[in-house]
């Protein structure tokens, strides 16, 4: 009985919720229609965009402003500390390591997943079993970051020499007669950051995102007019020349969109690091640092400052993207 | 202040988005019963098997009083609880794994002091002074201690010790000599694994706290925990180095430093029971027995001795941890639950289930199911010096932040002076 009641309530909530929104639009639309013609055309767009803007303002703009405001305050957001949180963010040793790692993540994850995705997209355009091959590569995309991290923990798992290796990589390494390697732990240092460990972590992200890049780029590759390639062939261009001179320039805008999506994703990434190493062994990233300051150390000021820095880091990418969109619109 | 406004806007928004989703289920479920079900909500970090044990221990309470315990186990307890309190929705009662967080809430006036409904004499009859103080702020008691864990224990396999002719060391140097002897026999003395996912580092800080108590004494230990001496102090450096003598010595630990850093703490103890053993010594708290392989018999294959003092005849200080209950909402149901928890009944019930020690004075040693547990309870009762896990008492940015990662970095090869300076720098200026 109770379960039936709950199910009923859920349906009621959905009906009232979405029905209410529809009723709101109809009512506002009706009200605007009554107005004189001159007013109508001016107000009508706001009737439809207004509620969305209002909700967006409430859940996005106001919290953003509050976060920026808090970033100038102490741990309990009570005392004003000026730029101290920002000075901390750039001078603290752990934060510097995190910043260096983030650069590594952006360059490698974006570079590798976009280029591998592109190569796969071009190659798969020519095989008969394309759908199957594509879905295999796309599948990891359906796994959450935390789920993927758990899977990869078993890939990188280390057991002392003489124990049964339960990790895939170490099972291979030891069967070839080498000593097991602590993939995440053994440091290859670069300015305090752990290059081997960080690479092992960002490989997970590449594994997850390459399929996404491939699918989008593949759609773009298929959009290249066949006669253009035909013409190039007749002019004597080889496959590499076609790839560099025709494929890449034609799909450049798609590549930019895909690359910016990945960069934004990388900037907010924390779950892989959280699950795999918790930022130890020099593998910290900025976003996991933010979560720690905020929810583990209850230092809302520092957490907000790091969040603001991440926000500012994304702004140029967004501006560039909007700029590109505008240009595209003009061309059409 | 500001946070509350922010959370309030958030919750109003959440509500308005859900529109009619609020349901009157509470009234529905009581059905025909005349009296509505009386409940007390309880939030605790215990999940899985521990949660089931807790529920078994609380079952007699519900039977006797008719008060339901609405239990919620949160893995991310330290994250969830402050958010719940900030948003004005605290549980009636919470079980804290660290007194530090409890003290913070008590200082903020969020908790109900126990003396409003319990007499001081009742509390003093039930709990040793040191434990009561750990749950008090400004001389008012807030915390009811539930379970205790003795950390200064070295686990070993008595059968293997006998076979090899090893004897239990009485001093720190005897323990190091034993380690050396085991190496000379072509074996590895210590099993040590500190991997603990999101909480990696605590195994190492426990070691250092234990060593601090032995090398610097309880007074310096207290100064260190309260930040009256800096982390860069020579006593702290010395403790790190003593720990490094064992943990960074690739002949002393299974798998070398990489093995220490990447072995989960629950797995590492298994090396004691392998044939042939991977190691002979394992320093870990009383709770580790729940990680033993099924076929291990306590007392036969596994036994403990206290981590020895520096020199002979010295008192053996104990490093402890524990779980403590405190009350957020002053309801009759919450009071009843706290009264029940203060009585020896639930403590004894859990003690019989095993894998548990109680700081409660009225729990008789005979209640414990086996010799090994009884010995630990005896150690706990008789110890002259008891100190709570220091990292749990320090501010979180140090205790569960830089101190944890600092130990990991030290083992991972970072220079000790820089590690200590980094921890010192992270100590918050305002408390």
GROMACS .gro file of C-alpha atoms in nm, chain B residues 7-359:
model
  353
  339UNK     CA    1   2.185   2.693   0.189
  340UNK     CA    2   1.843   2.835   0.262
  341UNK     CA    3   1.811   2.971  -0.093
  342UNK     CA    4   1.927   2.635  -0.216
  343UNK     CA    5   1.669   2.442  -0.022
  344UNK     CA    6   1.385   2.679  -0.111
  345UNK     CA    7   1.481   2.631  -0.471
  346UNK     CA    8   1.497   2.259  -0.438
  347UNK     CA    9   1.153   2.260  -0.285
  348UNK     CA   10   1.001   2.486  -0.546
  349UNK     CA   11   1.148   2.270  -0.822
  350UNK     CA   12   0.997   1.959  -0.673
  351UNK     CA   13   0.664   2.138  -0.634
  352UNK     CA   14   0.413   1.887  -0.508
  353UNK     CA   15   0.668   1.621  -0.420
  354UNK     CA   16   0.624   1.663  -0.045
  355UNK     CA   17   0.424   1.371   0.079
  356UNK     CA   18   0.231   1.297   0.394
  357UNK     CA   19   0.377   0.944   0.426
  358UNK     CA   20   0.454   0.979   0.796
  359UNK     CA   21   0.087   0.995   0.881
  360UNK     CA   22  -0.008   0.726   0.635
  361UNK     CA   23   0.234   0.463   0.759
  362UNK     CA   24   0.111   0.471   1.119
  363UNK     CA   25  -0.221   0.344   0.993
  364UNK     CA   26  -0.465   0.253   1.266
  365UNK     CA   27  -0.231   0.273   1.562
  366UNK     CA   28  -0.357   0.538   1.802
  367UNK     CA   29  -0.017   0.662   1.907
  368UNK     CA   30   0.220   0.785   1.634
  369UNK     CA   31   0.550   0.595   1.618
  370UNK     CA   32   0.809   0.762   1.833
  371UNK     CA   33   1.144   0.774   1.661
  372UNK     CA   34   1.491   0.901   1.722
  373UNK     CA   35   1.718   0.967   1.427
  374UNK     CA   36   2.078   0.851   1.449
  375UNK     CA   37   2.361   0.937   1.212
  376UNK     CA   38   2.686   0.744   1.229
  377UNK     CA   39   2.979   0.656   1.007
  378UNK     CA   40   2.914   0.285   1.061
  379UNK     CA   41   2.807   0.092   0.755
  380UNK     CA   42   2.802  -0.272   0.651
  381UNK     CA   43   2.874  -0.528   0.921
  382UNK     CA   44   2.937  -0.267   1.191
  383UNK     CA   45   2.597  -0.119   1.116
  384UNK     CA   46   2.428  -0.457   1.160
  385UNK     CA   47   2.603  -0.503   1.493
  386UNK     CA   48   2.494  -0.159   1.606
  387UNK     CA   49   2.136  -0.240   1.510
  388UNK     CA   50   2.150  -0.564   1.708
  389UNK     CA   51   2.275  -0.373   2.008
  390UNK     CA   52   1.998  -0.114   1.976
  391UNK     CA   53   1.718  -0.369   1.927
  392UNK     CA   54   1.656  -0.422   2.304
  393UNK     CA   55   1.612  -0.046   2.341
  394UNK     CA   56   1.331  -0.040   2.084
  395UNK     CA   57   1.173  -0.346   2.247
  396UNK     CA   58   1.175  -0.192   2.591
  397UNK     CA   59   1.063   0.160   2.504
  398UNK     CA   60   0.879   0.129   2.172
  399UNK     CA   61   1.102   0.401   2.029
  400UNK     CA   62   1.222   0.329   1.678
  401UNK     CA   63   1.580   0.419   1.591
  402UNK     CA   64   1.591   0.563   1.239
  403UNK     CA   65   1.946   0.474   1.153
  404UNK     CA   66   2.150   0.640   0.883
  405UNK     CA   67   2.503   0.528   0.807
  406UNK     CA   68   2.716   0.776   0.614
  407UNK     CA   69   3.057   0.682   0.483
  408UNK     CA   70   3.138   1.051   0.439
  409UNK     CA   71   3.019   1.127   0.792
  410UNK     CA   72   3.255   1.421   0.850
  411UNK     CA   73   3.125   1.583   0.530
  412UNK     CA   74   2.757   1.501   0.568
  413UNK     CA   75   2.709   1.603   0.931
  414UNK     CA   76   2.828   1.967   0.908
  415UNK     CA   77   2.611   2.017   0.599
  416UNK     CA   78   2.309   1.873   0.779
  417UNK     CA   79   2.369   2.092   1.084
  418UNK     CA   80   2.425   2.407   0.875
  419UNK     CA   81   2.103   2.349   0.688
  420UNK     CA   82   1.909   2.316   1.014
  421UNK     CA   83   1.844   1.944   0.981
  422UNK     CA   84   2.073   1.772   1.231
  423UNK     CA   85   2.005   1.413   1.339
  424UNK     CA   86   1.874   1.375   1.696
  425UNK     CA   87   2.183   1.181   1.794
  426UNK     CA   88   2.513   1.135   1.613
  427UNK     CA   89   2.802   0.898   1.666
  428UNK     CA   90   3.137   1.070   1.614
  429UNK     CA   91   3.451   0.876   1.531
  430UNK     CA   92   3.653   1.182   1.641
  431UNK     CA   93   3.602   1.399   1.949
  432UNK     CA   94   3.743   1.700   1.760
  433UNK     CA   95   3.431   1.745   1.549
  434UNK     CA   96   3.212   1.693   1.856
  435UNK     CA   97   3.400   1.963   2.043
  436UNK     CA   98   3.359   2.203   1.753
  437UNK     CA   99   2.982   2.154   1.751
  438UNK     CA  100   2.972   2.186   2.131
  439UNK     CA  101   3.160   2.516   2.113
  440UNK     CA  102   2.918   2.640   1.848
  441UNK     CA  103   2.633   2.560   2.085
  442UNK     CA  104   2.477   2.301   1.856
  443UNK     CA  105   2.488   2.015   2.108
  444UNK     CA  106   2.280   1.942   2.417
  445UNK     CA  107   2.498   1.904   2.729
  446UNK     CA  108   2.448   1.576   2.910
  447UNK     CA  109   2.412   1.735   3.254
  448UNK     CA  110   2.068   1.863   3.160
  449UNK     CA  111   1.935   1.513   3.217
  450UNK     CA  112   2.219   1.302   3.359
  451UNK     CA  113   2.395   1.345   3.688
  452UNK     CA  114   2.767   1.405   3.706
  453UNK     CA  115   2.808   1.113   3.945
  454UNK     CA  116   2.635   0.879   3.704
  455UNK     CA  117   2.879   0.981   3.432
  456UNK     CA  118   3.181   0.955   3.660
  457UNK     CA  119   3.073   0.612   3.774
  458UNK     CA  120   3.052   0.495   3.415
  459UNK     CA  121   3.355   0.653   3.251
  460UNK     CA  122   3.719   0.712   3.343
  461UNK     CA  123   3.807   1.080   3.385
  462UNK     CA  124   4.031   1.094   3.077
  463UNK     CA  125   3.750   0.978   2.852
  464UNK     CA  126   3.494   1.219   3.000
  465UNK     CA  127   3.730   1.510   2.942
  466UNK     CA  128   3.769   1.414   2.578
  467UNK     CA  129   3.394   1.458   2.534
  468UNK     CA  130   3.369   1.783   2.730
  469UNK     CA  131   3.389   2.151   2.646
  470UNK     CA  132   3.421   2.416   2.920
  471UNK     CA  133   3.373   2.147   3.186
  472UNK     CA  134   3.035   2.041   3.051
  473UNK     CA  135   3.010   1.685   2.925
  474UNK     CA  136   2.860   1.632   2.580
  475UNK     CA  137   2.992   1.295   2.474
  476UNK     CA  138   2.900   0.941   2.574
  477UNK     CA  139   3.183   0.708   2.481
  478UNK     CA  140   3.078   0.392   2.320
  479UNK     CA  141   3.360   0.189   2.178
  480UNK     CA  142   3.730   0.215   2.238
  481UNK     CA  143   4.013   0.096   2.026
  482UNK     CA  144   4.362   0.036   2.157
  483UNK     CA  145   4.613   0.130   1.893
  484UNK     CA  146   4.947   0.056   2.062
  485UNK     CA  147   4.943  -0.314   1.983
  486UNK     CA  148   5.182  -0.537   1.797
  487UNK     CA  149   5.017  -0.844   1.647
  488UNK     CA  150   5.219  -1.159   1.601
  489UNK     CA  151   5.176  -1.528   1.536
  490UNK     CA  152   5.270  -1.711   1.862
  491UNK     CA  153   5.318  -2.047   1.685
  492UNK     CA  154   5.570  -1.900   1.441
  493UNK     CA  155   5.743  -1.713   1.725
  494UNK     CA  156   5.783  -2.040   1.912
  495UNK     CA  157   5.904  -2.226   1.604
  496UNK     CA  158   6.171  -1.963   1.536
  497UNK     CA  159   6.261  -1.915   1.901
  498UNK     CA  160   6.174  -1.543   1.903
  499UNK     CA  161   6.069  -1.381   2.228
  500UNK     CA  162   5.843  -1.085   2.293
  501UNK     CA  163   6.050  -0.765   2.313
  502UNK     CA  164   6.023  -0.561   2.633
  503UNK     CA  165   6.186  -0.244   2.505
  504UNK     CA  166   6.205  -0.055   2.177
  505UNK     CA  167   6.568  -0.154   2.121
  506UNK     CA  168   6.485  -0.520   2.187
  507UNK     CA  169   6.217  -0.487   1.920
  508UNK     CA  170   6.470  -0.342   1.676
  509UNK     CA  171   6.717  -0.620   1.766
  510UNK     CA  172   6.446  -0.877   1.699
  511UNK     CA  173   6.382  -0.712   1.362
  512UNK     CA  174   6.752  -0.731   1.284
  513UNK     CA  175   6.762  -1.097   1.389
  514UNK     CA  176   6.469  -1.178   1.158
  515UNK     CA  177   6.652  -1.007   0.870
  516UNK     CA  178   6.963  -1.211   0.954
  517UNK     CA  179   6.748  -1.525   0.934
  518UNK     CA  180   6.671  -1.424   0.575
  519UNK     CA  181   6.317  -1.310   0.645
  520UNK     CA  182   6.119  -0.988   0.658
  521UNK     CA  183   6.018  -0.866   1.007
  522UNK     CA  184   5.730  -0.621   0.945
  523UNK     CA  185   5.404  -0.619   0.756
  524UNK     CA  186   5.301  -0.262   0.698
  525UNK     CA  187   5.044  -0.128   0.455
  526UNK     CA  188   4.904   0.223   0.467
  527UNK     CA  189   4.678   0.240   0.161
  528UNK     CA  190   4.330   0.340   0.274
  529UNK     CA  191   4.188   0.514  -0.034
  530UNK     CA  192   4.051   0.853   0.055
  531UNK     CA  193   4.190   0.830   0.409
  532UNK     CA  194   4.541   0.710   0.324
  533UNK     CA  195   4.791   0.828   0.580
  534UNK     CA  196   4.629   0.748   0.913
  535UNK     CA  197   4.827   0.427   0.961
  536UNK     CA  198   5.146   0.629   0.941
  537UNK     CA  199   5.029   0.908   1.170
  538UNK     CA  200   4.925   0.646   1.430
  539UNK     CA  201   5.278   0.510   1.427
  540UNK     CA  202   5.425   0.855   1.474
  541UNK     CA  203   5.185   0.940   1.757
  542UNK     CA  204   5.273   0.614   1.932
  543UNK     CA  205   5.644   0.689   1.895
  544UNK     CA  206   5.592   1.049   2.017
  545UNK     CA  207   5.430   0.914   2.335
  546UNK     CA  208   5.729   0.689   2.394
  547UNK     CA  209   6.017   0.917   2.298
  548UNK     CA  210   5.885   1.257   2.407
  549UNK     CA  211   5.633   1.168   2.678
  550UNK     CA  212   5.268   1.254   2.732
  551UNK     CA  213   5.332   1.619   2.824
  552UNK     CA  214   5.516   1.701   2.503
  553UNK     CA  215   5.256   1.495   2.316
  554UNK     CA  216   4.981   1.722   2.448
  555UNK     CA  217   5.179   2.033   2.359
  556UNK     CA  218   5.230   1.895   2.011
  557UNK     CA  219   4.861   1.815   1.961
  558UNK     CA  220   4.760   2.161   2.088
  559UNK     CA  221   5.021   2.330   1.867
  560UNK     CA  222   5.214   2.470   2.162
  561UNK     CA  223   5.529   2.337   1.998
  562UNK     CA  224   5.574   2.358   1.620
  563UNK     CA  225   5.563   2.056   1.392
  564UNK     CA  226   5.925   2.129   1.306
  565UNK     CA  227   6.023   2.061   1.670
  566UNK     CA  228   6.309   1.814   1.715
  567UNK     CA  229   6.084   1.572   1.909
  568UNK     CA  230   5.849   1.542   1.611
  569UNK     CA  231   6.137   1.508   1.368
  570UNK     CA  232   6.284   1.236   1.586
  571UNK     CA  233   5.952   1.045   1.586
  572UNK     CA  234   5.933   1.060   1.205
  573UNK     CA  235   6.289   0.932   1.183
  574UNK     CA  236   6.226   0.644   1.424
  575UNK     CA  237   5.929   0.548   1.210
  576UNK     CA  238   6.143   0.579   0.898
  577UNK     CA  239   6.396   0.337   1.050
  578UNK     CA  240   6.131   0.070   1.006
  579UNK     CA  241   5.902   0.186   0.727
  580UNK     CA  242   6.169   0.317   0.490
  581UNK     CA  243   6.402   0.024   0.540
  582UNK     CA  244   6.344  -0.210   0.246
  583UNK     CA  245   6.483  -0.506   0.446
  584UNK     CA  246   6.232  -0.448   0.726
  585UNK     CA  247   5.901  -0.421   0.540
  586UNK     CA  248   5.731  -0.651   0.290
  587UNK     CA  249   5.760  -0.506  -0.060
  588UNK     CA  250   5.982  -0.219   0.051
  589UNK     CA  251   5.851   0.137   0.057
  590UNK     CA  252   5.637   0.084  -0.254
  591UNK     CA  253   5.478  -0.213  -0.077
  592UNK     CA  254   5.408   0.001   0.229
  593UNK     CA  255   5.246   0.274   0.022
  594UNK     CA  256   5.034   0.052  -0.201
  595UNK     CA  257   4.920  -0.229   0.028
  596UNK     CA  258   4.571  -0.178   0.176
  597UNK     CA  259   4.597  -0.167   0.556
  598UNK     CA  260   4.344  -0.450   0.593
  599UNK     CA  261   4.538  -0.682   0.363
  600UNK     CA  262   4.883  -0.627   0.506
  601UNK     CA  263   4.815  -0.814   0.832
  602UNK     CA  264   4.749  -1.136   0.640
  603UNK     CA  265   5.124  -1.177   0.590
  604UNK     CA  266   5.147  -1.302   0.950
  605UNK     CA  267   4.935  -1.606   0.874
  606UNK     CA  268   5.080  -1.716   0.541
  607UNK     CA  269   5.278  -2.036   0.506
  608UNK     CA  270   5.565  -1.955   0.524
  609UNK     CA  271   5.491  -1.619   0.691
  610UNK     CA  272   5.565  -1.306   0.491
  611UNK     CA  273   5.639  -1.122   0.814
  612UNK     CA  274   5.642  -1.164   1.192
  613UNK     CA  275   5.528  -0.830   1.337
  614UNK     CA  276   5.236  -0.600   1.265
  615UNK     CA  277   5.153  -0.287   1.463
  616UNK     CA  278   4.782  -0.208   1.440
  617UNK     CA  279   4.481  -0.128   1.655
  618UNK     CA  280   4.249  -0.380   1.816
  619UNK     CA  281   3.997  -0.356   1.532
  620UNK     CA  282   4.232  -0.529   1.284
  621UNK     CA  283   4.117  -0.872   1.397
  622UNK     CA  284   3.803  -0.826   1.187
  623UNK     CA  285   4.033  -0.835   0.882
  624UNK     CA  286   4.189  -1.170   0.974
  625UNK     CA  287   4.140  -1.464   0.741
  626UNK     CA  288   3.852  -1.695   0.842
  627UNK     CA  289   4.069  -1.983   0.961
  628UNK     CA  290   4.274  -1.776   1.206
  629UNK     CA  291   4.203  -1.857   1.571
  630UNK     CA  292   4.264  -1.578   1.818
  631UNK     CA  293   4.509  -1.685   2.085
  632UNK     CA  294   4.648  -1.971   1.877
  633UNK     CA  295   4.754  -1.810   1.549
  634UNK     CA  296   4.729  -1.448   1.654
  635UNK     CA  297   4.818  -1.268   1.970
  636UNK     CA  298   4.922  -0.921   2.080
  637UNK     CA  299   5.181  -0.749   2.292
  638UNK     CA  300   5.184  -0.376   2.366
  639UNK     CA  301   5.418  -0.166   2.154
  640UNK     CA  302   5.715  -0.161   2.393
  641UNK     CA  303   5.839   0.151   2.576
  642UNK     CA  304   6.181   0.299   2.500
  643UNK     CA  305   6.349   0.156   2.809
  644UNK     CA  306   6.282  -0.111   3.062
  645UNK     CA  307   6.047  -0.048   3.354
  646UNK     CA  308   5.887   0.252   3.190
  647UNK     CA  309   5.512   0.275   3.187
  648UNK     CA  310   5.354   0.170   2.858
  649UNK     CA  311   5.150   0.461   2.724
  650UNK     CA  312   4.843   0.368   2.521
  651UNK     CA  313   4.726   0.542   2.209
  652UNK     CA  314   4.351   0.503   2.176
  653UNK     CA  315   4.061   0.598   1.954
  654UNK     CA  316   3.692   0.551   1.995
  655UNK     CA  317   3.337   0.637   1.901
  656UNK     CA  318   3.137   0.887   2.099
  657UNK     CA  319   2.766   0.972   2.095
  658UNK     CA  320   2.630   1.324   2.128
  659UNK     CA  321   2.286   1.476   2.110
  660UNK     CA  322   2.171   1.754   1.877
  661UNK     CA  323   1.798   1.768   1.948
  662UNK     CA  324   1.660   1.762   2.299
  663UNK     CA  325   1.363   1.527   2.258
  664UNK     CA  326   1.239   1.270   2.512
  665UNK     CA  327   1.322   0.994   2.264
  666UNK     CA  328   1.681   1.117   2.222
  667UNK     CA  329   1.718   1.141   2.600
  668UNK     CA  330   1.595   0.784   2.638
  669UNK     CA  331   1.846   0.661   2.380
  670UNK     CA  332   2.132   0.844   2.553
  671UNK     CA  333   2.030   0.696   2.888
  672UNK     CA  334   2.035   0.352   2.732
  673UNK     CA  335   2.379   0.412   2.580
  674UNK     CA  336   2.516   0.529   2.914
  675UNK     CA  337   2.412   0.205   3.080
  676UNK     CA  338   2.647  -0.094   3.062
  677UNK     CA  339   2.382  -0.303   2.881
  678UNK     CA  340   2.458  -0.215   2.514
  679UNK     CA  341   2.831  -0.220   2.584
  680UNK     CA  342   2.810  -0.573   2.719
  681UNK     CA  343   2.590  -0.682   2.432
  682UNK     CA  344   2.844  -0.567   2.178
  683UNK     CA  345   3.136  -0.701   2.378
  684UNK     CA  346   2.982  -1.048   2.352
  685UNK     CA  347   2.969  -1.011   1.973
  686UNK     CA  348   3.348  -0.973   1.971
  687UNK     CA  349   3.591  -0.738   1.799
  688UNK     CA  350   3.494  -0.460   2.037
  689UNK     CA  351   3.632  -0.291   2.348
  690UNK     CA  352   3.434  -0.064   2.576
  691UNK     CA  353   3.567   0.229   2.779
   0.00000   0.00000   0.00000
